[in-house]
Coordinates of C-alpha atoms in Angstrom, one line a residue:
Chain A
X17 CA -29.6 12.9 -17.5
X18 CA -25.8 13.4 -17.9
X19 CA -23.8 10.2 -18.6
X20 CA -21.4 10.9 -15.7
X21 CA -22.4 13.0 -12.7
X22 CA -20.4 14.1 -9.7
X23 CA -20.8 16.0 -6.5
X24 CA -21.0 19.7 -7.6
X25 CA -18.6 21.0 -4.9
X26 CA -16.5 22.9 -4.2
X27 CA -15.2 21.1 -1.2
X28 CA -13.2 23.3 1.3
X29 CA -11.5 21.2 3.9
X30 CA -8.7 21.7 6.5
X31 CA -5.4 20.0 6.2
X32 CA -5.6 16.5 7.6
X33 CA -9.3 16.0 6.9
X34 CA -10.8 13.0 5.1
X35 CA -12.9 13.8 2.1
X36 CA -15.0 11.6 -0.2
X37 CA -16.1 12.3 -3.7
X38 CA -19.0 10.5 -5.4
X39 CA -19.7 9.8 -9.0
X40 CA -22.6 8.0 -10.8
X41 CA -22.7 6.9 -14.4
X42 CA -25.7 6.0 -16.6
X43 CA -24.3 3.5 -19.2
X44 CA -24.4 0.0 -17.7
X45 CA -22.1 -1.2 -20.5
X46 CA -19.2 0.9 -19.2
X47 CA -16.0 -1.1 -19.1
X48 CA -13.3 1.0 -17.2
X49 CA -13.3 3.6 -14.6
X50 CA -10.8 6.2 -13.6
X51 CA -10.2 9.2 -11.4
X52 CA -8.2 12.0 -13.0
X53 CA -6.8 15.1 -11.3
X54 CA -6.6 18.5 -13.0
X55 CA -4.7 21.4 -11.6
X56 CA -5.7 24.9 -12.5
X57 CA -5.0 25.7 -16.1
X58 CA -3.3 22.3 -16.7
X59 CA -4.3 19.1 -18.4
X60 CA -6.0 16.3 -16.7
X61 CA -3.7 13.5 -15.4
X62 CA -4.5 10.0 -14.2
X63 CA -4.8 9.7 -10.5
X64 CA -5.9 6.1 -10.4
X65 CA -7.8 3.5 -12.2
X66 CA -10.8 2.0 -10.3
X67 CA -11.0 -1.8 -10.1
X68 CA -14.1 -3.8 -9.3
X69 CA -12.7 -5.0 -6.0
X70 CA -11.7 -1.5 -4.9
X71 CA -8.1 -0.3 -4.8
X72 CA -5.9 1.9 -2.7
X73 CA -2.9 4.0 -3.5
X74 CA -1.4 5.6 -0.4
X75 CA -3.9 8.1 1.0
X76 CA -6.3 7.5 -1.9
X77 CA -9.0 4.8 -2.0
X78 CA -11.3 4.1 -5.0
X79 CA -14.4 2.0 -4.9
X80 CA -16.7 0.8 -7.7
X81 CA -20.2 -0.5 -7.3
X82 CA -21.3 -1.8 -10.7
X83 CA -24.8 -2.7 -9.5
X84 CA -25.5 0.8 -8.4
X85 CA -23.3 2.4 -11.2
X86 CA -21.4 4.3 -8.5
X87 CA -17.8 5.2 -8.1
X88 CA -16.1 6.9 -5.1
X89 CA -12.8 8.4 -4.2
X90 CA -11.7 8.8 -0.6
X91 CA -8.7 11.0 0.3
X92 CA -7.3 10.6 3.8
X93 CA -5.1 13.1 5.6
X94 CA -5.6 15.8 3.0
X95 CA -2.5 17.9 2.0
X96 CA -2.4 21.4 0.6
X97 CA -1.1 19.8 -2.6
X98 CA -4.3 17.8 -3.0
X99 CA -6.1 21.0 -4.0
X100 CA -7.3 20.4 -7.6
X101 CA -10.3 19.4 -9.5
X102 CA -11.1 15.7 -9.5
X103 CA -12.7 14.2 -12.6
X104 CA -14.6 10.9 -12.7
X105 CA -14.0 9.2 -16.0
X106 CA -15.9 6.3 -17.6
X107 CA -14.7 4.3 -20.6
X108 CA -17.5 2.8 -22.7
X109 CA -15.1 0.7 -24.8
X110 CA -11.6 -0.2 -24.0
X111 CA -9.4 2.7 -24.8
X112 CA -12.1 4.5 -26.7
X113 CA -15.0 6.8 -25.9
X114 CA -13.9 8.3 -22.5
X115 CA -16.7 10.2 -20.9
X116 CA -15.8 12.8 -18.3
X117 CA -17.8 14.0 -15.4
X118 CA -17.9 17.7 -14.7
X119 CA -15.4 17.5 -11.9
X120 CA -15.4 18.3 -8.2
X121 CA -13.1 21.1 -7.0
X122 CA -11.2 20.5 -3.8
X123 CA -9.5 23.2 -1.8
X124 CA -7.4 22.1 1.2
X125 CA -6.9 24.9 3.6
X126 CA -4.0 25.4 6.0
Chain B
X12 CA 6.8 8.4 -20.7
X13 CA 4.0 9.0 -23.0
X14 CA 4.2 12.4 -24.5
X15 CA 1.3 14.2 -26.2
X16 CA 2.3 17.5 -27.5
X17 CA 0.0 20.3 -28.7
X18 CA 1.6 22.9 -31.0
X19 CA 0.5 26.0 -29.1
X20 CA -0.3 26.8 -25.5
X21 CA -2.1 30.1 -26.4
X22 CA -3.6 31.3 -29.6
X23 CA -5.5 34.4 -30.5
X24 CA -7.4 34.4 -33.8
X25 CA -9.9 36.6 -35.5
X26 CA -13.5 35.7 -36.3
X27 CA -13.7 34.0 -39.6
X28 CA -10.1 32.8 -39.7
X29 CA -9.3 29.1 -40.4
X30 CA -7.5 27.7 -37.4
X31 CA -5.4 24.6 -37.2
X32 CA -4.6 22.9 -33.8
X33 CA -2.0 20.3 -34.1
X34 CA -1.4 17.3 -31.8
X35 CA 1.4 14.8 -31.9
X36 CA 1.9 11.7 -29.7
X37 CA 5.0 9.5 -29.5
X38 CA 3.7 6.2 -28.2
X39 CA 2.2 4.7 -31.3
X40 CA -1.3 5.0 -29.9
X41 CA -4.2 4.1 -32.2
X42 CA -6.8 6.3 -30.6
X43 CA -6.6 10.1 -30.6
X44 CA -9.2 12.6 -29.3
X45 CA -10.0 16.2 -29.3
X46 CA -11.9 17.7 -26.4
X47 CA -12.9 21.2 -25.4
X48 CA -13.2 22.3 -21.8
X49 CA -15.4 25.2 -20.7
X50 CA -16.3 26.3 -17.1
X51 CA -19.3 24.5 -15.9
X52 CA -19.5 22.2 -18.9
X53 CA -16.5 20.0 -18.3
X54 CA -14.7 18.2 -21.1
X55 CA -16.8 17.6 -24.2
X56 CA -15.6 15.3 -27.0
X57 CA -15.4 17.0 -30.4
X58 CA -13.9 14.2 -32.6
X59 CA -11.9 11.1 -32.2
X60 CA -10.0 8.8 -34.4
X61 CA -9.1 5.1 -33.9
X62 CA -6.9 4.7 -37.0
X63 CA -5.2 6.7 -39.7
X64 CA -7.7 8.4 -42.0
X65 CA -10.5 7.3 -39.7
X66 CA -12.6 9.8 -37.7
X67 CA -15.8 9.7 -35.6
X68 CA -17.9 12.6 -34.5
X69 CA -18.1 13.2 -30.8
X70 CA -20.7 15.2 -28.9
X71 CA -20.1 18.6 -30.4
X72 CA -18.6 18.3 -33.9
X73 CA -20.4 21.3 -35.4
X74 CA -17.9 23.9 -36.7
X75 CA -15.0 21.6 -36.5
X76 CA -13.2 19.1 -38.7
X77 CA -10.2 16.8 -38.2
X78 CA -7.4 15.2 -40.1
X79 CA -5.4 12.2 -39.4
X80 CA -3.0 11.5 -42.2
X81 CA -0.3 9.9 -40.0
X82 CA -0.8 7.7 -36.9
X83 CA 1.1 10.1 -34.6
X84 CA -0.7 13.3 -35.6
X85 CA -4.3 14.5 -35.2
X86 CA -5.3 17.9 -36.3
X87 CA -8.3 19.9 -35.3
X88 CA -9.6 22.5 -37.8
X89 CA -11.9 25.4 -37.1
X90 CA -13.1 26.2 -40.6
X91 CA -14.3 29.7 -39.7
X92 CA -13.6 30.6 -36.2
X93 CA -16.3 32.2 -34.1
X94 CA -16.3 33.7 -30.7
X95 CA -18.2 30.8 -29.2
X96 CA -15.2 28.6 -30.0
X97 CA -13.1 30.4 -27.5
X98 CA -12.1 27.6 -25.2
X99 CA -9.4 25.3 -23.8
X100 CA -8.7 22.6 -26.4
X101 CA -7.3 19.3 -25.1
X102 CA -5.8 16.5 -27.2
X103 CA -5.5 13.0 -25.9
X104 CA -4.4 9.6 -27.0
X105 CA -4.8 6.0 -25.8
X106 CA -3.7 2.6 -27.0
X107 CA -6.1 0.8 -29.3
X108 CA -8.3 -1.7 -27.4
X109 CA -5.6 -2.0 -24.8
X110 CA -7.8 -3.9 -22.4
X111 CA -9.2 -3.0 -19.1
X112 CA -8.0 0.3 -17.5
X113 CA -6.5 1.6 -20.7
X114 CA -6.1 5.3 -19.8
X115 CA -6.1 8.5 -21.9
X116 CA -3.0 10.7 -21.9
X117 CA -3.5 14.4 -22.4
X118 CA -1.5 17.1 -24.1
X119 CA -0.9 20.4 -22.2
X120 CA -3.9 22.1 -23.8
X121 CA -4.3 25.1 -26.2
X122 CA -6.2 28.1 -24.9
X123 CA -7.8 29.6 -27.9
X124 CA -9.3 33.1 -27.9
X125 CA -11.4 34.2 -30.9
X126 CA -11.8 37.9 -31.1

């Protein structure tokens, strides 16, 4: 079983849609959780950290369920510029040992 | 802003050549990482370093070595390049044990083609 698994995608959604990505992780000792965004042929960049209580940043909401070892990302009112690959990332030890999921590709269509 | 800089965006090398990929970060981070990214396989950790002259093998270290002589610089070495090492190589850094939600910062990537 892979350490971090994500919805395989791709997701093709119209502008304005709400889309949700799911991620599960296998190591119960994982300490920190993130969503990264990667544009085509570019490096990954941090979208948001995921806090135990859940957190929101504008149109983006992240949730963590430690008991189920599950992380989610919700994007509301999708924009064309949201088209990218979204990577679920788990940190086993603070600042070290980042484990990446395979990514889920999102295409927002006009 | 944190800056992680990789020496080349694109490289073409011949089979059997020794290849050096250089990475420099300017935020005094203790941890540095080398990943490769391939379609369908995601990012896979090759090596990481948590201090000068320290290194740890990641998931796929075979065919690679690393060097960290200075805190800001982490080099990836392909001792004898092979075609199956054609890939996107990404360097990253993070603060040492910076606490919860310490993120990794990436360089722009080096797309290596071995012919």
